[in-house]
Coordinates of C-alpha atoms (C1' of nucleotides) in Angstrom, one line a residue:
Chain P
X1 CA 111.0 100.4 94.5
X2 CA 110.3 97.1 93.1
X3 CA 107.2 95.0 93.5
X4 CA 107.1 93.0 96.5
X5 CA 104.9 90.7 94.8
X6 CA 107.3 89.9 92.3
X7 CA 110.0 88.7 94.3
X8 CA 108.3 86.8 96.3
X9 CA 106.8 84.8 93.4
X10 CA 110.2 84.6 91.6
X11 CA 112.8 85.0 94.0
X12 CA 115.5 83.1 92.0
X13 CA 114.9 85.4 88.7
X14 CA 114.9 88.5 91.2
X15 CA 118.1 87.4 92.7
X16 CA 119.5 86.6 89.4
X17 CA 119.2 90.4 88.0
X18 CA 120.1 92.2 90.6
X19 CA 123.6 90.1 91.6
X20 CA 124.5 91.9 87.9
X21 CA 124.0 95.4 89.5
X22 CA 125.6 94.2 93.0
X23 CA 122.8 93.2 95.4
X24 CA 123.6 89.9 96.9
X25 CA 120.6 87.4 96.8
X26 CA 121.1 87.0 101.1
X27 CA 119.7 90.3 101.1
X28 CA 116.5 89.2 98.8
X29 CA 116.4 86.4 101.3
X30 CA 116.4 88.6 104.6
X31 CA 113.8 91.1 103.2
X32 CA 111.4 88.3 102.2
X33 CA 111.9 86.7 105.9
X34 CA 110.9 90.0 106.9
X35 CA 108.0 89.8 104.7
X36 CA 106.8 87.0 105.7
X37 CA 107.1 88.0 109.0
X38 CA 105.3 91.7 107.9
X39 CA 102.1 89.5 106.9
X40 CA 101.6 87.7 109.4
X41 CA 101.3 90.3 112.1
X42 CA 98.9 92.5 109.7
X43 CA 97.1 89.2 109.8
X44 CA 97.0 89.5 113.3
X45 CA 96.2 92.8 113.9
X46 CA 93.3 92.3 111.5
X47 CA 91.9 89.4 112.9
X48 CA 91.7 91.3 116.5
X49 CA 90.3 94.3 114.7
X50 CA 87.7 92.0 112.9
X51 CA 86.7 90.8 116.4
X52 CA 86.7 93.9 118.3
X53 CA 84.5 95.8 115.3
X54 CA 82.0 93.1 115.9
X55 CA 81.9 93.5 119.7
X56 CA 81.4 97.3 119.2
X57 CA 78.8 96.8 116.9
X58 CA 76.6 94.8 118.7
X59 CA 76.8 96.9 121.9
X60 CA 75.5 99.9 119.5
X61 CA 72.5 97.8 119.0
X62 CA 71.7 97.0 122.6
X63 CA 69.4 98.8 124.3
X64 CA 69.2 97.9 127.4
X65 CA 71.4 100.0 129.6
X66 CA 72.4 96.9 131.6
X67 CA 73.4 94.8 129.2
X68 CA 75.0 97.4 127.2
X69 CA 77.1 98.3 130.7
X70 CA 77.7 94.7 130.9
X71 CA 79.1 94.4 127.0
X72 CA 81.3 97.3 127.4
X73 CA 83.2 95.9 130.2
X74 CA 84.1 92.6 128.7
X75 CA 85.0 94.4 125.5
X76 CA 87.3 97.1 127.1
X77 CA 90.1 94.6 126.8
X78 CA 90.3 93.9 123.4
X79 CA 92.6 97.6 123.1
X80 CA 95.1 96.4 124.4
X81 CA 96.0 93.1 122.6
X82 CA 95.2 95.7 119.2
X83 CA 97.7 98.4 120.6
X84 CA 100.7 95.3 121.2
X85 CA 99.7 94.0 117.5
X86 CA 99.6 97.8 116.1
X87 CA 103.1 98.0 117.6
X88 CA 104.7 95.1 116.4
X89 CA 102.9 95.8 112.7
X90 CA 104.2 99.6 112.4
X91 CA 108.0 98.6 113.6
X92 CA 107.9 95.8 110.9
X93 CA 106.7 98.1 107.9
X94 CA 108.8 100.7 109.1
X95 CA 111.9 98.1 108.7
X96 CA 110.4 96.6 105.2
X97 CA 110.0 100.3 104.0
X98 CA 113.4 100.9 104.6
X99 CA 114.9 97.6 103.0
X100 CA 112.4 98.0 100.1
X101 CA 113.7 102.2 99.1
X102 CA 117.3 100.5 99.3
X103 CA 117.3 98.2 97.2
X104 CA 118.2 99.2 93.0
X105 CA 116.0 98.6 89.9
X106 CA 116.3 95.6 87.9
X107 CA 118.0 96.0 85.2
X108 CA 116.2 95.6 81.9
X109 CA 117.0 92.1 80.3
X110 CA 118.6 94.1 77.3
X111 CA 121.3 96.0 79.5
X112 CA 124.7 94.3 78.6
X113 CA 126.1 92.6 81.8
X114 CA 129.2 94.4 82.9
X115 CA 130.9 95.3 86.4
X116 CA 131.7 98.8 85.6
X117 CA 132.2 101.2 83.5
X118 CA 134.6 99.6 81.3
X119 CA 132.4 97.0 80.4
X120 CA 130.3 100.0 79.3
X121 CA 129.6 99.7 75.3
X122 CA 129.9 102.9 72.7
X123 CA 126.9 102.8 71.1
X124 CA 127.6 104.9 68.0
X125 CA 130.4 108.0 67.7
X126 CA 128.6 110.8 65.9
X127 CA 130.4 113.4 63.6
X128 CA 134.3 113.7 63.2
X129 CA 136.4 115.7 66.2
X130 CA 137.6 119.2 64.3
X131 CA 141.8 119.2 63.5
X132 CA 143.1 122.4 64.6
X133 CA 146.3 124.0 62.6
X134 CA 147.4 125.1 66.4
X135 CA 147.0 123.3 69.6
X136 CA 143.7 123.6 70.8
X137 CA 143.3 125.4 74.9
X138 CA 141.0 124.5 77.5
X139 CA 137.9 126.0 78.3
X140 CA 139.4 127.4 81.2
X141 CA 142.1 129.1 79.3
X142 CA 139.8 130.5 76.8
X143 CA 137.3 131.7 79.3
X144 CA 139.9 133.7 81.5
X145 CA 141.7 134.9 78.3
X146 CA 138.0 136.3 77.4
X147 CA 137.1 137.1 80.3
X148 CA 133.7 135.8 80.3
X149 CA 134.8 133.4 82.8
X150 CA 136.0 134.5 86.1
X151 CA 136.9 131.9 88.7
X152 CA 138.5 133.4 91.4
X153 CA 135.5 135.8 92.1
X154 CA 133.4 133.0 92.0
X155 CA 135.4 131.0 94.8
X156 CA 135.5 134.3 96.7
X157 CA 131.9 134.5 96.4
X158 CA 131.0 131.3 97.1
X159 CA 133.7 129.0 97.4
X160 CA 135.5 126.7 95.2
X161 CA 133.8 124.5 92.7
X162 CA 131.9 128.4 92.2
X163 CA 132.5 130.2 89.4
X164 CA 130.9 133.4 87.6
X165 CA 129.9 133.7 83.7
X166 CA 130.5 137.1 82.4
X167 CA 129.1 139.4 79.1
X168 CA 128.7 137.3 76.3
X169 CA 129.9 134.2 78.3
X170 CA 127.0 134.5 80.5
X171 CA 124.6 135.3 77.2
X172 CA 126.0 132.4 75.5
X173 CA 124.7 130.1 78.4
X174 CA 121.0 132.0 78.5
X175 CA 121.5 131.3 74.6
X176 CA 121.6 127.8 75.0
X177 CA 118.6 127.5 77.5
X178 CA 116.6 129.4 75.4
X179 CA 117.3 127.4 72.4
X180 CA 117.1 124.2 73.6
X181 CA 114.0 124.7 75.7
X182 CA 112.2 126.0 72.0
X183 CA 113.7 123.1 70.5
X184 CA 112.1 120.4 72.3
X185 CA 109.2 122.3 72.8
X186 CA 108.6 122.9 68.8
X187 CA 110.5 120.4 67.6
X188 CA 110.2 117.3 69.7
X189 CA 107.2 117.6 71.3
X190 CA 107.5 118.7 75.3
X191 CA 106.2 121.0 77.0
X192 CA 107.7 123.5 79.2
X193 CA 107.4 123.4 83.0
X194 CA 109.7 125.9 85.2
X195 CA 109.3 124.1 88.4
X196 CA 110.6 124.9 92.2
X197 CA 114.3 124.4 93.0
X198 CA 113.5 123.3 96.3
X199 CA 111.2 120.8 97.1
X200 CA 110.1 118.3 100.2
X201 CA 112.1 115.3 101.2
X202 CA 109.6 113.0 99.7
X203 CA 110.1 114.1 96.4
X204 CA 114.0 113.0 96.8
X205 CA 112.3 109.8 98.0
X206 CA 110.2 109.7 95.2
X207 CA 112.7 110.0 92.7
X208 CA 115.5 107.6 94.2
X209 CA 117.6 110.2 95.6
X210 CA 117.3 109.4 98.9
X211 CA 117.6 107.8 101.2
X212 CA 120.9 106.0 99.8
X213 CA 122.1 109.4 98.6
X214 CA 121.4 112.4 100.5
X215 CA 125.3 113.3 101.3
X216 CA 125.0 114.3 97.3
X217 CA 122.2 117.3 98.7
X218 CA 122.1 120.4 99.8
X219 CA 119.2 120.9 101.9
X220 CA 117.9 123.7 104.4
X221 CA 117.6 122.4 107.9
X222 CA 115.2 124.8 109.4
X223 CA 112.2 123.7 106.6
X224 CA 113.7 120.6 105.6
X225 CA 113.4 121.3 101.7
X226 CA 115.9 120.4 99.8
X227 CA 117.8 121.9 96.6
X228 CA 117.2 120.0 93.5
X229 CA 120.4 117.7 91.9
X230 CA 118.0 117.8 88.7
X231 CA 114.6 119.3 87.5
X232 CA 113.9 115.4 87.6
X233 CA 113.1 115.8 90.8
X234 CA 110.4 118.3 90.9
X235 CA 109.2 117.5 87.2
X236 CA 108.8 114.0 88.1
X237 CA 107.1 114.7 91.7
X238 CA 103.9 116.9 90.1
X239 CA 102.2 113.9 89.9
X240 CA 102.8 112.4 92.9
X241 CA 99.7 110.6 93.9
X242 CA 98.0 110.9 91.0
X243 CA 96.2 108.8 88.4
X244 CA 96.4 110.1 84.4
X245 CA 93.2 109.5 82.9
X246 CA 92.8 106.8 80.1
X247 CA 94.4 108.1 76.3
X248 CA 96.3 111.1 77.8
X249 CA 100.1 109.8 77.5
X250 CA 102.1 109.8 76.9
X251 CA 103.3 113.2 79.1
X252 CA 106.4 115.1 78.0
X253 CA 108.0 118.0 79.8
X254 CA 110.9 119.8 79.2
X255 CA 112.3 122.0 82.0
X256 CA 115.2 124.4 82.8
X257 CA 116.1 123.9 86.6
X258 CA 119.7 125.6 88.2
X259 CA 121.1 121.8 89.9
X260 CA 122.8 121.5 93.2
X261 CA 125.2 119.1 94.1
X262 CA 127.7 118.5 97.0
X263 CA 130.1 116.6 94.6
X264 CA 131.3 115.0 97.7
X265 CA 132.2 112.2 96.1
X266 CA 134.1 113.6 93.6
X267 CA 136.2 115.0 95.7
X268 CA 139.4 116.0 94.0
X269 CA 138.3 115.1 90.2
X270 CA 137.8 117.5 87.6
X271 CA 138.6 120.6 90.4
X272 CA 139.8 122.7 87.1
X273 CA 136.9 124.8 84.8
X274 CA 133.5 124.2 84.9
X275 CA 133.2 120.5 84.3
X276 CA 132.0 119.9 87.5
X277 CA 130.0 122.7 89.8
X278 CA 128.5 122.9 93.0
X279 CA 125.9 124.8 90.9
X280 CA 125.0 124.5 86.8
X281 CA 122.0 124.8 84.9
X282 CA 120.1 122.6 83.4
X283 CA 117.7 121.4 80.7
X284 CA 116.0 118.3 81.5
X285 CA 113.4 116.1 79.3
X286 CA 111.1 114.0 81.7
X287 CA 108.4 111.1 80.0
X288 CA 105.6 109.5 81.9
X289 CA 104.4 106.7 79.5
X290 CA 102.3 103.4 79.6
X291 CA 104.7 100.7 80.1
X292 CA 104.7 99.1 76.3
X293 CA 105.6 102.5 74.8
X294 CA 108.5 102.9 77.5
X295 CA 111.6 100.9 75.4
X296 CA 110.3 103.4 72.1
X297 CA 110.3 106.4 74.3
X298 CA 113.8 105.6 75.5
X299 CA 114.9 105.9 72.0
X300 CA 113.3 109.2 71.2
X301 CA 114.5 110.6 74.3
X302 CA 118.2 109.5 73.5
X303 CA 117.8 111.3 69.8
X304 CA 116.1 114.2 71.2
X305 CA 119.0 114.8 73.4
X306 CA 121.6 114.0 70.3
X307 CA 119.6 116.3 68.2
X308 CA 121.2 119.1 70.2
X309 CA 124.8 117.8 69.5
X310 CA 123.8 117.1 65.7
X311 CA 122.5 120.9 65.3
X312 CA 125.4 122.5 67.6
X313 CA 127.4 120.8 64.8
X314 CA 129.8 119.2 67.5
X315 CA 131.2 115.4 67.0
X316 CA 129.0 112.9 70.0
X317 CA 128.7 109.2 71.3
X318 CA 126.4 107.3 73.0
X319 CA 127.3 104.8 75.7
X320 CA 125.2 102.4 76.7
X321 CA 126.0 101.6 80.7
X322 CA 126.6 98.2 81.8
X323 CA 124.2 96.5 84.7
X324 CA 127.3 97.5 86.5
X325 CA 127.2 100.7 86.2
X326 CA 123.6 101.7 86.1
X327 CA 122.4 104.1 88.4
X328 CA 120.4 103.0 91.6
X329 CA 116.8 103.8 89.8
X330 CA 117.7 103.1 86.1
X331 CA 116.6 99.9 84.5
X332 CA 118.3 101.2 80.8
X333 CA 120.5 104.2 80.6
X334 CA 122.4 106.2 77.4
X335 CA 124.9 109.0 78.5
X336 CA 125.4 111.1 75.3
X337 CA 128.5 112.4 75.9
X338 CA 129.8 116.0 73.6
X339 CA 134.1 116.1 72.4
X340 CA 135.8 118.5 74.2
X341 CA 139.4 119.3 72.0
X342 CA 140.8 121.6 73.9
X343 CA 140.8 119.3 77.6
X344 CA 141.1 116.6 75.3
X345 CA 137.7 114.0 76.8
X346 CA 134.2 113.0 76.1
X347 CA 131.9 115.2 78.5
X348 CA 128.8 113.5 80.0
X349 CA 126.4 116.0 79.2
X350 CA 123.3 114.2 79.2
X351 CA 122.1 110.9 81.0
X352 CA 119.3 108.9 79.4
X353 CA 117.2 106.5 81.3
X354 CA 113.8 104.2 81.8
X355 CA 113.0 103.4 85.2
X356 CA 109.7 102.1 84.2
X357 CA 107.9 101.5 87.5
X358 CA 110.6 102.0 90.0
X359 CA 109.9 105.7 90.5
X360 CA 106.1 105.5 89.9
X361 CA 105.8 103.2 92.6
X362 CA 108.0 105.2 94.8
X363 CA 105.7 108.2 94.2
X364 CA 102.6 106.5 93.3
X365 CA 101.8 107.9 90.0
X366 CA 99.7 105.7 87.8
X367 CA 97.3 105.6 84.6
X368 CA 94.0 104.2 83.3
X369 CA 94.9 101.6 80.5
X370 CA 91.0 102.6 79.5
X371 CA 88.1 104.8 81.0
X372 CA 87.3 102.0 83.6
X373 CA 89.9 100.2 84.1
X374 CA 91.8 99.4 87.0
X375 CA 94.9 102.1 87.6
X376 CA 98.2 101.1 86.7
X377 CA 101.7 102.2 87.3
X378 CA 103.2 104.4 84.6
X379 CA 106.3 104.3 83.7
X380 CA 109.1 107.1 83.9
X381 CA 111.8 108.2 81.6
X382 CA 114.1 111.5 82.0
X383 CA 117.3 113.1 80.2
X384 CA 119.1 115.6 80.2
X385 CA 118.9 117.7 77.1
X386 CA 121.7 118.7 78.1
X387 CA 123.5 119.5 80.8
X388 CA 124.9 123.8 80.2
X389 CA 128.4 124.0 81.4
X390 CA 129.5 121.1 79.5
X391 CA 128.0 122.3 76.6
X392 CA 129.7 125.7 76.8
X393 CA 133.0 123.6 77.4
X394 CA 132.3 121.6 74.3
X395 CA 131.3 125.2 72.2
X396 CA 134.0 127.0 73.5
X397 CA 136.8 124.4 72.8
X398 CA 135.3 123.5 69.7
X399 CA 134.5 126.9 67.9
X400 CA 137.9 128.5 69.1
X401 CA 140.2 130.3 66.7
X402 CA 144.0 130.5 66.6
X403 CA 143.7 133.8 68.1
X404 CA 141.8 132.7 71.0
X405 CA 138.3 134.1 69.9
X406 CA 135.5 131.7 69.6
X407 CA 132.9 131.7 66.9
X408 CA 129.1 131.1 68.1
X409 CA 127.2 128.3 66.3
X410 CA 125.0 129.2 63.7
X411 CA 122.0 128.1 65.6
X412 CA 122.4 130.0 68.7
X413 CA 123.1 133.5 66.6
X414 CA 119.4 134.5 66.4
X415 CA 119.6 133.8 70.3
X416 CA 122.7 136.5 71.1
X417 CA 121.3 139.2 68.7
X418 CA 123.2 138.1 65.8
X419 CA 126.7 138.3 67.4
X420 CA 128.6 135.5 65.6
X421 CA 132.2 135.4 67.5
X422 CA 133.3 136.2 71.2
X423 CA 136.3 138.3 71.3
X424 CA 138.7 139.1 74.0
X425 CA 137.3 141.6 76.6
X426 CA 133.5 140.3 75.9
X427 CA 133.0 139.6 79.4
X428 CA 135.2 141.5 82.0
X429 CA 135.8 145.6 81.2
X430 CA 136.8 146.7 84.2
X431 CA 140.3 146.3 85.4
X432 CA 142.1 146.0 89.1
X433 CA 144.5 148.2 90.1
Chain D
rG1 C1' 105.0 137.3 110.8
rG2 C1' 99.7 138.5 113.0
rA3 C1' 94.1 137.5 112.9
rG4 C1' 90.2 134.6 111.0
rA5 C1' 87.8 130.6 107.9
rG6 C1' 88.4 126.0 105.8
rG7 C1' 90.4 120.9 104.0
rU8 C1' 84.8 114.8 103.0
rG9 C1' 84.6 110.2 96.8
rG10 C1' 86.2 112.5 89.5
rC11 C1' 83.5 117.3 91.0
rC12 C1' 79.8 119.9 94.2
rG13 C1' 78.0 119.1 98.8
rA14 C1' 75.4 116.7 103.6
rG15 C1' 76.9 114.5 107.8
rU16 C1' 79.1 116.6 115.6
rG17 C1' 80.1 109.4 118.9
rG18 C1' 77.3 103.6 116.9
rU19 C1' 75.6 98.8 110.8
rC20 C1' 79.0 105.8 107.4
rG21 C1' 82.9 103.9 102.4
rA22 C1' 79.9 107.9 103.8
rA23 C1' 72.9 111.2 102.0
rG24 C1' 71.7 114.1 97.8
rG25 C1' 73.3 116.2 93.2
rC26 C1' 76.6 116.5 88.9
rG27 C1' 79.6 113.8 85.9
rC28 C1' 80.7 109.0 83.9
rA29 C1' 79.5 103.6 82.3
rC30 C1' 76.0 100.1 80.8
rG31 C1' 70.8 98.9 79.7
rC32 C1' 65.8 100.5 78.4
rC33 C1' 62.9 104.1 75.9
rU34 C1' 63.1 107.3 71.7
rG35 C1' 61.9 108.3 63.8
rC36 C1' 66.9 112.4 64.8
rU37 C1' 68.6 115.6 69.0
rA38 C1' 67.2 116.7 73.8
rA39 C1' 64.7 114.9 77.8
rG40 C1' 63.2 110.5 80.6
rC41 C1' 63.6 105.6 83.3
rG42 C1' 66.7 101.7 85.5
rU43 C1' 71.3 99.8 87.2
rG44 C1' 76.2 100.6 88.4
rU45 C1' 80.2 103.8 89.6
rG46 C1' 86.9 104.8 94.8
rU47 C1' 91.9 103.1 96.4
rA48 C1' 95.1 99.7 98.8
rG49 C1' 96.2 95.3 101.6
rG50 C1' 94.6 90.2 103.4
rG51 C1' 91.3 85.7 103.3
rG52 C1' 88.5 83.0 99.7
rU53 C1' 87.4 81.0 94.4
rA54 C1' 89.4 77.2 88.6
rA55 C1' 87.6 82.1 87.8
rC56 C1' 83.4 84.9 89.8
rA57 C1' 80.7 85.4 94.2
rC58 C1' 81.7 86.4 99.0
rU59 C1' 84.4 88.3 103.2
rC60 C1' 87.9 91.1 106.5
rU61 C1' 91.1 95.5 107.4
rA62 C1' 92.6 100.5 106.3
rC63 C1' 91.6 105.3 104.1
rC64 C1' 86.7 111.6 105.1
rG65 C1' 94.4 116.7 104.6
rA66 C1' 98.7 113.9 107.7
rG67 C1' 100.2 111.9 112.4
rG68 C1' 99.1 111.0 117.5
rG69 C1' 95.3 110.7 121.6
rU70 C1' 90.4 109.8 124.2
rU71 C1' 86.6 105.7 123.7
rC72 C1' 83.8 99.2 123.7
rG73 C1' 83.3 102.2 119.1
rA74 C1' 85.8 108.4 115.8
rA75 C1' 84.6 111.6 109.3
rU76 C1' 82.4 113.3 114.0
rC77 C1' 85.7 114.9 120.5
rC78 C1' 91.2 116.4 122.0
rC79 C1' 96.5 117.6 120.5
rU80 C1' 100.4 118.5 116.9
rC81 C1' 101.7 119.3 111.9
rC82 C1' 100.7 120.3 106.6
rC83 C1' 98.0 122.8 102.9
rU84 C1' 94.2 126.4 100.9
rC85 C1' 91.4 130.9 101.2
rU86 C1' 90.4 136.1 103.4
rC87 C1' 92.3 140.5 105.9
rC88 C1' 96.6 143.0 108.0
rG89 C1' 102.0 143.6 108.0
rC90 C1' 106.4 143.0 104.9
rC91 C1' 108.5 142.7 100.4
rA92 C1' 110.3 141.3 94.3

RNA sequence: GGAGAGGUGGCCGAGUGGUCGAAGGCGCACGCCUGCUAAGCGUGUGUAGGGGUAACACUCUACCGAGGGUUCGAAUCCCUCCCUCUCCGCCA
């Protein structure tokens, strides 16, 4: 959410940012109308509440019963002009709400002005893709051929975009959540959270989920909680509410989180492997800093995330996204995207981003600049660090040999009891007959 | 799921219809005192939104888990919901 204050004393530079991620300035114009509008019956209402506090005052200091009788008759009225303005007041905040969670974050003046993601800019390319002597399969190949991935059971489980990880397949993907988790944890400086998958509407609020994108969500409809896209959402929703104490950020948590996602908008697109689930796991990196620190904390998240690509020895790049093509609560965002050889295309598997106060307004989560000071919004960082199936795309694709076997990456070894290659038959033993 | 008890300021805790944003205490901040430490004394100590000011001052409104209701007036009475705790049941 942005501050209301700010647009309306600069409207113009307010329109002028967000036309670069798509809001047209009418819209600025019709929510400060409304505003305006929003004031003036608070006004009101206040004014009659002013006058009617006063009445009821002064009839608690009468004492004779007469006059008191007398008092309390000519004051009865006043409810009813209150209730009309209470009215009027809630059905204009309730609209102003609305219009104010709808509208995106400004972009930060840095972000390159594009109109989607082709005017997107590679930052840097990282490492050199691998040349195979043989032409390099799929994940999907590899993971039926070894049998750690099984497809169709996982569709007639669940349904498609399901799938199951078998034997070492499945251990290779607990191997990477263990690692990475230790890694930030010891190595960059998080700390681990393991936080609910399901949480209250107002977290998906909170975080900019919803309302604009709720048909992204599963949710259940007896309880109304709702399954998590990201561990974002939770992570970021602890502190709802709450004010950090002067010297204590910054805050960094690092937590593993399964993600739901509808994917109805991808309907159709990447339907083969695991690219793209209706389920995957997650490891997710979530900052709440003071706002000066928040363009340096961007950067360390974005190498904290490439730190995994550097040590699982697989080639990356970093895109920056264009205003165009920033998400709805981002003011900066890095995807760090891992080669895959054998589908042959960069895989998103992590999404970098400062949303400096747009979510901490959303969720009201603020910090003393000193012991007494007056609270402040914080500001909010999260990425992905990274995202699992891709990563087991980009390891499987990457590592595999001529003869269809994959060899594990020296740093998840320790993590699989030493095992160093995945052979045909690590994952599915039994047989149909 | 059943029965009961609760949710008040950073914390503890009073307050059952009237000037209560809320006693008292703790904590904290500033000042005084003190040869050091401790103790002591004094003052102050919420958030948000309006009005007002050059800026202060000042002032109004809201907030005692949330939302409704009763009333001239609600932390206090009524209703609904949420959360916490205890016991029982059930389970991992």
């Amino acid at each position: 959410m942005l501050d209301i204050r700010r647009i309306r004393e600069e409207p113009d530079a307010v329109k002028a940012a967000l036309a670069t991620v798509g809001v047209e300035p009418a819209e600025i114009d019709t929510l400060l109308a409304l505003d305006a509008e929003r004031r003036a019956a608070i006004h009101e209402l206040e004014t009659r509440k002013a006058e009617r506090g006063a009445a009821s005052r002064a009839i608690g200091a009468l004492k004779d019963a007469a006059e008191r009788e007398r008092a309390i008759a000519t004051t009865r009225g006043a409810g009813d002009a209150i209730a009309a303005a209470e009215e009027r007041v809630a059905a204009l905040e309730a609209r102003f709400e609305a219009r104010m969670l709808e509208i995106p974050n400004l972009p930060h003046p840095d972000v390159p002005v594009g109109a989607d993601e082709r005017d997107n800019v590679v930052v840097r390319t990282v490492g050199t893709p691998p040349v195979f002597a043989f032409t390099p399969r799929p994940h999907w190949e590899l993971g039926e051929t070894l049998g750690i991935l099984d497809f169709e059971r996982g569709a007639k489980v669940s349904g498609s975009r399901f799938y199951l990880m078998r034997g070492v397949g499945a251990a290779l993907q607990r191997a990477l959540i263990n690692w990475m988790l230790d890694l930030h944890v010891r190595e960059h400086g998080y700390s681990e959270v393991y936080p609910p998958a399901m949480v209250r509407r107002e977290c998906l609020v909170g975080t900019g989920n919803l309302p604009k994108f709720g048909d992204n969500l599963y949710r259940d409809a007896e309880d109304d909680v709702w399954f998590v896209p990201t561990a974002e959402v939770p992570v970021t929703n602890m502190y709802r509410d709450e004010i950090f104490a002067a010297g204590v950020l910054p805050v960094r948590h690092v937590a593993y989180t399964p993600c739901f996602r509808r994917e109805k908008m991808s309907a159709g697109r990447d339907v083969r492997g695991i690219k793209r689930g209706h389920q995957f796991d997650k490891v997710e990196m979530v900052k709440f800093v003071e706002p000066a620190a928040s363009d340096g904390e961007l950067l360390r998240l974005l190498d904290d995330a490439e730190d995994v690509c550097r040590r699982l020895q697989i080639p990356h790049r970093v895109v920056q996204m264009c205003t165009g093509d920033l998400s709805f609560v981002a003011a900066m965002k890095y995807d760090v995207e891992l080669w895959a050889p054998g589908c042959g295309e960069w895989l998103e598997v992590s999404s970098c981003s400062n949303f400096r106060d747009f979510q901490a307004r959303r969720t009201n989560i603020r910090y003393r600049p000193a012991p007494r000071a007056k609270p402040e919004l914080v500001h909010t960082l999260n990425g992905s660090g990274l995202a699992l199936p891709r990563v087991v795309i980009a390891v499987l694709e990457t590592y595999q040999e001529a003869d269809g076997s994959v060899r594990i990456p020296a740093v998840l070894q320790p993590y699989m009891g030493g095992r160093a290659v995945i052979e045909k038959s690590s994952g599915e033993k039994e047989r149909r007959s």
